[in-house]
Coordinates of C-alpha atoms in Angstrom, one line a residue:
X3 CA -36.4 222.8 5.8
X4 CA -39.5 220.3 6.1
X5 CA -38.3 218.3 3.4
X6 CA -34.6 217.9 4.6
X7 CA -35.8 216.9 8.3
X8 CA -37.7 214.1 6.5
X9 CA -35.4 213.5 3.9
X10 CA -32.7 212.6 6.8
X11 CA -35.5 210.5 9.0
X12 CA -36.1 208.4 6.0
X13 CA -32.3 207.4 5.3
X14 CA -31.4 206.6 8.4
X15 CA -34.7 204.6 8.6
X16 CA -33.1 202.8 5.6
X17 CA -29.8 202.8 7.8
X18 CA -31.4 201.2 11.0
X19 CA -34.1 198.5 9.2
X20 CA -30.6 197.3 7.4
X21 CA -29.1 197.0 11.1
X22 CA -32.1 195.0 12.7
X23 CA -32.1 193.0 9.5
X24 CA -28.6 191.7 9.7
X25 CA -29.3 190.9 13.5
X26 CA -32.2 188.4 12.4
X27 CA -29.7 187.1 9.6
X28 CA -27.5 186.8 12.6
X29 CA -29.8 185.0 15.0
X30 CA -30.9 183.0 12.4
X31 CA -27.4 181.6 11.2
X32 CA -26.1 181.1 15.4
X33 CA -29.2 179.3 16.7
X34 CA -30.5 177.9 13.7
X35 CA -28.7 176.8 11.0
X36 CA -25.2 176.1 12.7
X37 CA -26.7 174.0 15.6
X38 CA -29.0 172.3 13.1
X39 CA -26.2 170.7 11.0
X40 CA -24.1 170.1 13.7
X41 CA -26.5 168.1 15.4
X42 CA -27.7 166.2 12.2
X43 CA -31.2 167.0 12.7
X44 CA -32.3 166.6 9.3
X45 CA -30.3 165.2 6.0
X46 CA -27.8 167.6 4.7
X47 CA -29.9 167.6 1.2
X48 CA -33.2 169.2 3.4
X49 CA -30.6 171.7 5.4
X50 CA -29.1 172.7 1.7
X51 CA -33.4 173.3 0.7
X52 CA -34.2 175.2 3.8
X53 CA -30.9 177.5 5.0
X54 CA -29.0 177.4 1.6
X55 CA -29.0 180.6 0.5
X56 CA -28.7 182.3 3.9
X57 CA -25.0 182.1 4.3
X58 CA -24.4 184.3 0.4
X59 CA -27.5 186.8 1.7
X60 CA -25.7 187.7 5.0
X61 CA -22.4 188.2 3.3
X62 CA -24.0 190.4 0.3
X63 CA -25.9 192.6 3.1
X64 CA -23.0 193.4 5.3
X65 CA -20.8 195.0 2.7
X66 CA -24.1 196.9 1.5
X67 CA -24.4 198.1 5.4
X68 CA -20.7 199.1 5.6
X69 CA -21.9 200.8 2.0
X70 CA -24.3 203.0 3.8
X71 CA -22.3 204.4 6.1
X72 CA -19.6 205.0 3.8
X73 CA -21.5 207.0 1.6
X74 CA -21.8 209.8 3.5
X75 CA -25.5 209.5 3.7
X76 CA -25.8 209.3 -0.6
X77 CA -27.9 206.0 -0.3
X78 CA -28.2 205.7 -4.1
X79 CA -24.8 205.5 -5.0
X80 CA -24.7 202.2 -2.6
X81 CA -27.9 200.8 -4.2
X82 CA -26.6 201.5 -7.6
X83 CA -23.7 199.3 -6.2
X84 CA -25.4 196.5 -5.0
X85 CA -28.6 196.5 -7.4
X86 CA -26.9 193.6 -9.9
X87 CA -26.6 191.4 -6.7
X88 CA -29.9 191.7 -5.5
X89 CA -31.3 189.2 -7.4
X90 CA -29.5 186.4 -5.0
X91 CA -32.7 187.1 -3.6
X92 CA -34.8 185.8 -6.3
X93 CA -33.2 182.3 -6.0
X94 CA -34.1 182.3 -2.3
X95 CA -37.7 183.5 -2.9
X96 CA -38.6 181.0 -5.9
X97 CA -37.4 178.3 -3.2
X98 CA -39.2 179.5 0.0
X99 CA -42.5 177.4 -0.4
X100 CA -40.5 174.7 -1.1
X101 CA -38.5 175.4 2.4
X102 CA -41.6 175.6 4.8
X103 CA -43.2 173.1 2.9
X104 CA -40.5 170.5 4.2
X105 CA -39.5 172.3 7.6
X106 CA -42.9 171.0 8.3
X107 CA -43.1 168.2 7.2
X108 CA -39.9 166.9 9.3
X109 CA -41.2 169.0 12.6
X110 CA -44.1 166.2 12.2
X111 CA -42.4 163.0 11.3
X112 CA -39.3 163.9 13.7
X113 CA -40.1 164.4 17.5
X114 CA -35.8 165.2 18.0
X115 CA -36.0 167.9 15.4
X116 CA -39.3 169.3 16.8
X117 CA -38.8 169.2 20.5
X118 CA -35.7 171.5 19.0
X119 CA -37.2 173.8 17.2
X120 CA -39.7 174.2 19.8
X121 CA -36.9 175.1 22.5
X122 CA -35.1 177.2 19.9
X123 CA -37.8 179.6 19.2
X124 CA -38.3 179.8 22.7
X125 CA -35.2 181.0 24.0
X126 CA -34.6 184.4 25.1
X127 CA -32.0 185.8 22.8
X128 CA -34.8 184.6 19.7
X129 CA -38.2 185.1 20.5
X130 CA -39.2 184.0 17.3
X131 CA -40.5 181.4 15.1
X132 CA -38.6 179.9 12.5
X133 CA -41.2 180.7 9.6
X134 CA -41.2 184.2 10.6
X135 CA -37.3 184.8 10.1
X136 CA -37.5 182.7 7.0
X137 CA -39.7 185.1 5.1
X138 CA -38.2 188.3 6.1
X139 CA -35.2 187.9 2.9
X140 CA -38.3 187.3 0.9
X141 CA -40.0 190.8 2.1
X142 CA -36.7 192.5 1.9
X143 CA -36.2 193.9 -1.8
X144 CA -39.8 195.7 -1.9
X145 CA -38.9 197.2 1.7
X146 CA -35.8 198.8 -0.1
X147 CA -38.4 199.8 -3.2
X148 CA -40.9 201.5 -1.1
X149 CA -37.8 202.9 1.5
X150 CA -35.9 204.4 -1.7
X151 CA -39.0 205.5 -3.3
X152 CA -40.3 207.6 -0.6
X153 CA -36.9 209.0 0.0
X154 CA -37.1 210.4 -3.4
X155 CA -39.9 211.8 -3.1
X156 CA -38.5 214.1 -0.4
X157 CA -35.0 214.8 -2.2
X158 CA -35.9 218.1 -4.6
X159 CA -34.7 217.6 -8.3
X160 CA -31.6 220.2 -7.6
X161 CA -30.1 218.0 -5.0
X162 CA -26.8 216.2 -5.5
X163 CA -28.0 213.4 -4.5
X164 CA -31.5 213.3 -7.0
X165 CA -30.0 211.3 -9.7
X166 CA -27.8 208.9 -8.0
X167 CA -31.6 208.1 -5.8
X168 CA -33.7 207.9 -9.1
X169 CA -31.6 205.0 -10.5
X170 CA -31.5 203.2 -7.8
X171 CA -35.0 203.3 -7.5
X172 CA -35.1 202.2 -11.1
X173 CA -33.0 199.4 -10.8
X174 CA -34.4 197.9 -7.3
X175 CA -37.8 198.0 -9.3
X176 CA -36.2 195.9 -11.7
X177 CA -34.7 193.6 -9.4
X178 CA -38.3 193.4 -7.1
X179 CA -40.3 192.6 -10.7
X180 CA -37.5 189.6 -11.3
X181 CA -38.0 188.5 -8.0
X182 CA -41.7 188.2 -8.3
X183 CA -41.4 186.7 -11.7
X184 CA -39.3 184.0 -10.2
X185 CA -41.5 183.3 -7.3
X186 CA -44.6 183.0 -9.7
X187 CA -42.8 180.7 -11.8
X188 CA -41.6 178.8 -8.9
X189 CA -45.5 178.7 -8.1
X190 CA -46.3 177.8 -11.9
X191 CA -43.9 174.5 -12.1
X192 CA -45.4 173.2 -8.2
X193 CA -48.6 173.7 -9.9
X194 CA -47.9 171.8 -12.7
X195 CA -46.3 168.8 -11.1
X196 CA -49.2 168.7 -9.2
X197 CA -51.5 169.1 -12.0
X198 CA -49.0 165.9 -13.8
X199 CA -49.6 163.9 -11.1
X200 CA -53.2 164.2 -11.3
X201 CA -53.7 163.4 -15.1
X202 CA -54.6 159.3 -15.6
X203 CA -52.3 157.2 -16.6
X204 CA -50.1 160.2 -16.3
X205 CA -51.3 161.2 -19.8
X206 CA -50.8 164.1 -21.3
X207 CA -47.3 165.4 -20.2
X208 CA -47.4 168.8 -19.8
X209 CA -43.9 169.4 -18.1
X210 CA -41.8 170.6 -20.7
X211 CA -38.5 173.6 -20.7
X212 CA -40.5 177.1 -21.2
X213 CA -44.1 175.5 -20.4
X214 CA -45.4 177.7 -17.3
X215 CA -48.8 177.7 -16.5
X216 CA -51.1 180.8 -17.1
X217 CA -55.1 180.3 -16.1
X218 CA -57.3 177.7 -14.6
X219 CA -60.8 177.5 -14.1
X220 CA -64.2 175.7 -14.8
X221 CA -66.0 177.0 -18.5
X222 CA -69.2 175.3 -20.0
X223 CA -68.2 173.4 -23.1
X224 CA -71.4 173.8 -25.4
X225 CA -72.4 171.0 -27.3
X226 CA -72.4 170.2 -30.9
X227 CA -76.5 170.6 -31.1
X228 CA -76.4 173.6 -28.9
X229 CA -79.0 172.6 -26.4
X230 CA -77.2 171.6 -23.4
X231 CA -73.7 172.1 -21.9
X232 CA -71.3 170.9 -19.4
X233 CA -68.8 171.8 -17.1
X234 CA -64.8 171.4 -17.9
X235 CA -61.9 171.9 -16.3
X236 CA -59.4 174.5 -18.2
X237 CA -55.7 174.8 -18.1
X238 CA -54.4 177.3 -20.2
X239 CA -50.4 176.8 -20.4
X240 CA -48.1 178.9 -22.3
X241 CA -48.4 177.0 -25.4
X242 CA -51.1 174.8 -25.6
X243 CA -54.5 174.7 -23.8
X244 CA -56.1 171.7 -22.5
X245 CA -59.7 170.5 -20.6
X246 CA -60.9 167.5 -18.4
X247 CA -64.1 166.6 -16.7
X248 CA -64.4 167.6 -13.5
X249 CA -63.0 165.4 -10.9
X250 CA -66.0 165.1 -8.8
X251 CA -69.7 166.3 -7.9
X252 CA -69.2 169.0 -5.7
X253 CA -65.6 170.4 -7.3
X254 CA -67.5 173.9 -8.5
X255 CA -68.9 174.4 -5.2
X256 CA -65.1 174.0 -4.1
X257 CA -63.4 176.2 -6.6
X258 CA -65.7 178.9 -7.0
X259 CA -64.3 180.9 -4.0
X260 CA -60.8 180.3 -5.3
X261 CA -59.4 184.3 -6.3
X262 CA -56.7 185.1 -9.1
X263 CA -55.5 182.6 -12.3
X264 CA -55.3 179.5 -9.7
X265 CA -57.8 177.4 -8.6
X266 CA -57.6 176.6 -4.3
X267 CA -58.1 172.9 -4.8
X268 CA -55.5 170.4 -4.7
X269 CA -56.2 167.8 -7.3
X270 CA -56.0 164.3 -5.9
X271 CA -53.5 161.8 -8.1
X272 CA -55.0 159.8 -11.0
X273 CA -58.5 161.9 -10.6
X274 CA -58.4 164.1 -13.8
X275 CA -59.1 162.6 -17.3
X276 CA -57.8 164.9 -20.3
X277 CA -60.8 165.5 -23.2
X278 CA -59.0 167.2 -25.7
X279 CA -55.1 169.2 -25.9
X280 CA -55.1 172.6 -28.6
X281 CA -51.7 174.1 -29.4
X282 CA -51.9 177.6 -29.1
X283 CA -50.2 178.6 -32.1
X284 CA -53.1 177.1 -34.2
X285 CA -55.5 178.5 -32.5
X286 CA -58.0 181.6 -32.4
X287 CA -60.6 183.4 -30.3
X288 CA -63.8 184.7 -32.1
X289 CA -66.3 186.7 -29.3
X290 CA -69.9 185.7 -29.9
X291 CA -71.8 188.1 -27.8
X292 CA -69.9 191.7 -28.4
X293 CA -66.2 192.3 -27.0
X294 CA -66.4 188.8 -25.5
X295 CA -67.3 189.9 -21.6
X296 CA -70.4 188.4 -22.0
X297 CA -68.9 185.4 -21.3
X298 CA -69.4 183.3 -24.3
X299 CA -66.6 182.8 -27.1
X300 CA -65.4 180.8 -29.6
X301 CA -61.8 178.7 -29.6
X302 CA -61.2 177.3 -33.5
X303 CA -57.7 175.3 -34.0
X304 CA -57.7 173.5 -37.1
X305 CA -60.6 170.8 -36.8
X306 CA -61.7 171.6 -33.0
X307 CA -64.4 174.4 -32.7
X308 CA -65.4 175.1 -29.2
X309 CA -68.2 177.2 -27.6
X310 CA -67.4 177.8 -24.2
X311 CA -68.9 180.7 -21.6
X312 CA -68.7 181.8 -18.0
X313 CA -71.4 182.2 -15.8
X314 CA -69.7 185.4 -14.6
X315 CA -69.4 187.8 -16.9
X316 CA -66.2 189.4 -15.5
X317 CA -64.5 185.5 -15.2
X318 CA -65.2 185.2 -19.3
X319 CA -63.6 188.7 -20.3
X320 CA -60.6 188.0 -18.3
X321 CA -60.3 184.2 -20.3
X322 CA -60.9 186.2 -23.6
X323 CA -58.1 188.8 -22.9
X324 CA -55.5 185.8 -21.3
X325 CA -56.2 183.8 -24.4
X326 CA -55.5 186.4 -27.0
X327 CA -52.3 187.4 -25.1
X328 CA -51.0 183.9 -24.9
X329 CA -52.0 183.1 -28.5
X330 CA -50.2 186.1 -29.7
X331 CA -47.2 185.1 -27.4
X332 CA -47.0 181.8 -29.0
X333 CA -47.0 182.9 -32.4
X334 CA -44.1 185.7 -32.0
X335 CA -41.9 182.8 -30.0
X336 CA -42.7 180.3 -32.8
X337 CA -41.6 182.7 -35.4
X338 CA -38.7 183.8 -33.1
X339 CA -37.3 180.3 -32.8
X340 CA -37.6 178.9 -35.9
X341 CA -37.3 179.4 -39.5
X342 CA -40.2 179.7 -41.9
X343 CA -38.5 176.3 -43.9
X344 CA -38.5 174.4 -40.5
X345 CA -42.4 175.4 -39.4
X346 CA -44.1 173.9 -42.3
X347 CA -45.4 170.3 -41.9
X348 CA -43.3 167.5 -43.8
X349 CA -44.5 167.8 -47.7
X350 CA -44.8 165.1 -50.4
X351 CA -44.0 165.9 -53.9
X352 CA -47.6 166.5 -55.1
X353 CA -48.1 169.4 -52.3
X354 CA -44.5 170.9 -53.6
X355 CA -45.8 171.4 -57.4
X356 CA -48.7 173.3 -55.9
X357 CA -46.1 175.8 -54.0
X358 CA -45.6 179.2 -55.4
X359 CA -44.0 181.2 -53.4
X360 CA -43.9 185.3 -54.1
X361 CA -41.1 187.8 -53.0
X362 CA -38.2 187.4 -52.5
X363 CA -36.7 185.0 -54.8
X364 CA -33.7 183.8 -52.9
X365 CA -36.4 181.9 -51.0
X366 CA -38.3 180.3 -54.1
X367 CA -38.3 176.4 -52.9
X368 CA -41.5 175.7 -55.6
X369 CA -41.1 173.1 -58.6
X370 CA -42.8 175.3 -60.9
X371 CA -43.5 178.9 -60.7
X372 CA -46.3 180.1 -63.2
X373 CA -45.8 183.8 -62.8
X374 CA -42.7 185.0 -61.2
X375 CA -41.8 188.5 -60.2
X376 CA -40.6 190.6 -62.9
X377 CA -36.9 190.5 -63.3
X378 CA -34.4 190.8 -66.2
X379 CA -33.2 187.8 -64.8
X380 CA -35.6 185.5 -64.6
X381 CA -36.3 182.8 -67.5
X382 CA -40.1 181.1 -66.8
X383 CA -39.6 177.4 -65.9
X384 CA -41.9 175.4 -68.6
X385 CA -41.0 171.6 -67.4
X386 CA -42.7 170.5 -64.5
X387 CA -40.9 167.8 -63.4
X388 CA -37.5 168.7 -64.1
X389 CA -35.6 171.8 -64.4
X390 CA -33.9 173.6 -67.5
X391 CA -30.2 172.6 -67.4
X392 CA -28.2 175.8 -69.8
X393 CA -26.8 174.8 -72.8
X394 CA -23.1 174.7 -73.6
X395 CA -21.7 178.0 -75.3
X396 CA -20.1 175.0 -78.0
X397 CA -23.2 173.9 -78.5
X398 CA -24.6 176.8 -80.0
X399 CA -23.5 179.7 -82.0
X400 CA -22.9 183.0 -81.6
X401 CA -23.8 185.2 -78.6
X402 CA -27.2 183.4 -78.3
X403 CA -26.3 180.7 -76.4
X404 CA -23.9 182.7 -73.5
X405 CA -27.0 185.1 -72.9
X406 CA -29.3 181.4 -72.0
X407 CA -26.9 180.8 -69.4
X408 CA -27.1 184.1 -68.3
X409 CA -30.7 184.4 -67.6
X410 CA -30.7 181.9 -64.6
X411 CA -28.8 183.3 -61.4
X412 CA -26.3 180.6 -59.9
X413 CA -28.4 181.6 -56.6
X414 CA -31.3 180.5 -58.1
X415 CA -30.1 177.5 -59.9
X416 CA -28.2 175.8 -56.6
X417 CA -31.2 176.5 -54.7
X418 CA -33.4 174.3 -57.3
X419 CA -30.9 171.8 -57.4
X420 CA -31.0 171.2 -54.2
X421 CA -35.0 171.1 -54.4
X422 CA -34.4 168.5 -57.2
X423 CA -31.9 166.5 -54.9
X424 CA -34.6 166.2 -52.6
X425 CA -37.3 165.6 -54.9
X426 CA -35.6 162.7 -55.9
X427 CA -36.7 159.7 -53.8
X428 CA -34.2 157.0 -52.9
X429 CA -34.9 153.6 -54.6
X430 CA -36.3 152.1 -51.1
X431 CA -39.2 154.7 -51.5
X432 CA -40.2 153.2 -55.0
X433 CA -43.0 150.4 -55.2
X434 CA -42.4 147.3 -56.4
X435 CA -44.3 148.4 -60.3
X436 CA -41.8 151.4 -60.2
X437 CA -38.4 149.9 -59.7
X438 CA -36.2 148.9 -62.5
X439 CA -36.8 145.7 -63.6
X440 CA -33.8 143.5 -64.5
X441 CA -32.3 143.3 -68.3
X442 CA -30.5 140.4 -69.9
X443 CA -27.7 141.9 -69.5
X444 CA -27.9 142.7 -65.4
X445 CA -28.9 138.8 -64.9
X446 CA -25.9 137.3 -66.7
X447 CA -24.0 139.7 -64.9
X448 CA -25.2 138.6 -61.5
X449 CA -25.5 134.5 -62.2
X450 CA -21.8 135.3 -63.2
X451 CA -21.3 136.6 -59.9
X452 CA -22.8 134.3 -58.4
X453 CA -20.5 131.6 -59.4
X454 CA -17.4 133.5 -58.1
X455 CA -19.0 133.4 -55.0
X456 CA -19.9 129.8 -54.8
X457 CA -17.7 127.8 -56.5
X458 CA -18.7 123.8 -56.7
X459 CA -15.8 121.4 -56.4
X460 CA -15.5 118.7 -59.1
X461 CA -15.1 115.3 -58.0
X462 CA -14.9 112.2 -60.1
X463 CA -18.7 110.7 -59.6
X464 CA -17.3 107.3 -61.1
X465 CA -15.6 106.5 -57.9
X466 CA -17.3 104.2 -55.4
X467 CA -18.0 105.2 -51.8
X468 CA -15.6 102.8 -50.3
X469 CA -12.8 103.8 -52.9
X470 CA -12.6 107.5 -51.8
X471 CA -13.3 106.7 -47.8
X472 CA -10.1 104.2 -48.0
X473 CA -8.3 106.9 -50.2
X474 CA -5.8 109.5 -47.9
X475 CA -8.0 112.9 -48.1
X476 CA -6.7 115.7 -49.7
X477 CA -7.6 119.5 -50.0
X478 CA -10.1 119.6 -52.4
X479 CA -9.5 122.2 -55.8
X480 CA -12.1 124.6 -57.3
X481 CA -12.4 125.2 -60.5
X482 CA -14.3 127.5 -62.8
X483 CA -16.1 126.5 -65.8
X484 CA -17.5 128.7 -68.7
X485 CA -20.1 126.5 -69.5
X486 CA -21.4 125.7 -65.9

């Protein structure tokens, strides 16, 4: 009996915090956003930023209300309803910052739109700031999460209702962890404009599709002799990792109170000079003291090897366990996106001869394979610059010559005749000591074209100046002549 008296307080709490929500939707879109446009107190482009999404949100949460009371008290199966559509909310969330950030910026450089607002919010029928009713969409999903979750926990598992409650509570989870996803992205990209902005001579760029940022903070770069060290900036993105020097004196001071993967400073523009850029994929972590929450570790990509360590000991195990996660990360997406031909470097002929490659040997792209897997129907390749061509069953006798053209699959052989294709540079590759050098034969051939291209016209030489100016002029005649 306990359980059902709470069970009904908590749904039609659900009920009545969805009724006082569409009133602030309400108040927001009659005093707000209407009067605002109609007025023209800001561009349409910064109304569209800051009330955009509004008008779809109040829409989606009516029918969900008339949902609720439909349902005969079974919240769930109106959640379950709605769930998919929740994530309009995500859209508005990711853009929220973005919104405040410029509602006040134009209450400062407009004294019409701020003498507004400021009567607005002070009306009787609002009672409210602006900023306030602007953030309650962003608070709304993980109100429904902890609202559905809690009623849940007072519906037993026999009730009719259990299921229908369970899913939902499944699926507004889902939709809340998208929502904060977007919003940390959203965080990640102003971050890294930011960030862009700051680098000299806006050098590297680090805004790419699918680069988000992950960590930042100060390490101390060891240094090659191991007796001193100095203090560098980190950024460690989703696919590469990156340091500067510290843009000034007192910038550790500044950022050492800053809590979670961001740093609480806001970089000034052309103050940060990048030292050195790793791609993550090449990259590995080696812990020098222990497990690596000592605090000092080792990054090696390719040529770079870097000692680095953090004066707190619980700062360094976190970089350790953020840098093997996005290292793995990078690999499996490499992988995942490409093809094992396309993520080798560009290779010359003399690096090909040295490829062997074993398994599978649809994929053999060597010139020359010493050993290859044992298979009835595989013939060893001897030559190492060109491959065995089969000999003609008429050029050989009896049933010798059909089992040779056997042995080689046509698999095989189109696959290293395409390697030979590409072998094969064009002539505009070759040096000037390798090209063919011209016979006999190829320059009588080409002084004989020559002559068909420009023919001479023959005029009689014995003729005086005078005589051929008073002569009538006439289209001169070309003529060939064997002999030149």
């Amino acid at each position: 009996m306990m359980n059902d008296t709470l069970r009904n307080n908590v749904v039609w709490e659900i009920i009545l915090t969805e009724e006082s929500y569409l009133k602030q939707l309400h108040t927001l879109d009659k005093f707000f956003v209407r009067p605002c446009m109609e007025k023209g107190l800001l561009p349409k482009h910064v109304h569209t930023i800051i009330f955009g999404e509004l008008a779809a949100l109040q829409r989606m949460n009516e029918e969900l209300y008339k949902a609720l009371l439909s349902e005969n008290k079974n919240v769930g199966t109106a959640f379950l309803h709605f769930a998919p559509f929740l994530k309009l909310y995500s859209s508005y969330a990711k853009n929220y910052q973005q919104a405040i950030n410029l509602l006040l910026d134009w209450e400062r450089r407009s004294n019409r739109f701020g003498s507004w607002l400021m009567g607005t919010e002070s009306r009787p029928e609002v009672q409210a700031k602006l900023p306030s009713l602007l953030i309650t969409p962003v608070q709304r999903v993980p109100r429904y999460r902890l609202l559905l979750s809690e009623l849940l926990r007072y519906t037993p598992t026999e009730h009719p209702h259990h299921s229908s409650i369970a899913n939902a509570v499944s699926e507004v989870s889902e939709v809340a962890k998208h929502i904060n996803h977007s919003i940390c992205r959203a965080e990640s990209l102003q971050r890294m404009m930011m960030i862009q902005r700051a680098f000299k001579q806006d050098y590297p760029n680090i805004i790419a599709p699918g680069r988000h940022l992950l960590k930042e903070g100060i390490l101390h770069k060891v240094s090659r002799s191991g007796n001193t060290s100095q203090p560098r900036l980190i950024f460690l993105f989703s696919d590469i990792l990156l340091y500067t020097k510290l843009p000034s004196v007192n910038f550790t001071a500044l950022s050492s109170r800053s809590p979670g993967d961001f740093l609480d400073v806001d970089y000034k523009p052309r103050s940060l000079e990048c030292c050195c850029l790793l791609p993550l994929r090449h990259c590995s972590i080696i812990s020098v003291l222990g497990n690596g929450h000592h605090g000092l570790f080792r990054i090696k990509c390719e040529a770079e090897d870097m000692l680095l360590y953090s004066k707190d000991k619980t700062e360094g195990g976190e970089w350790v366990s953020t840098l093997t996660d996005a290292i793995q990360q990078a690999v499996v997406k490499r992988r995942t996106l490409r093809k094992d031909s396309s993520s080798r470097k560009p290779l010359r002929r003399p690096a090909l001869r040295k490829l062997t490659l074993k398994g599978d040997p649809e994929q053999l792209i060597a010139l020359k394979v010493k050993k290859p897997p044992q298979d009835e129907n595989f013939e060893e390749l001897t030559e190492p610059s060109r491959f065995p061509v089969p000999e003609s069953p008429k050029a050989s006798t009896g049933g010798s010559a059909l089992r040779k053209t056997q042995r080689l699959p046509s698999s095989l052989k189109t696959q290293l005749l395409q390697v030979q294709e590409c072998l094969t540079p064009p002539k505009s590759w070759l040096s000037p000591n390798k090209k063919q050098k011209p016979t006999l034969e190829n320059k009588r051939d080409q002084k004989v074209e020559g002559r068909f291209k420009r023919p001479h016209p023959v005029v009689d030489l014995c003729e005086t100046r005078d005589e051929i100016q008073k002569k009538p002029r006439k289209p001169v005649s070309f003529m060939y002549s064997p002999s030149g």
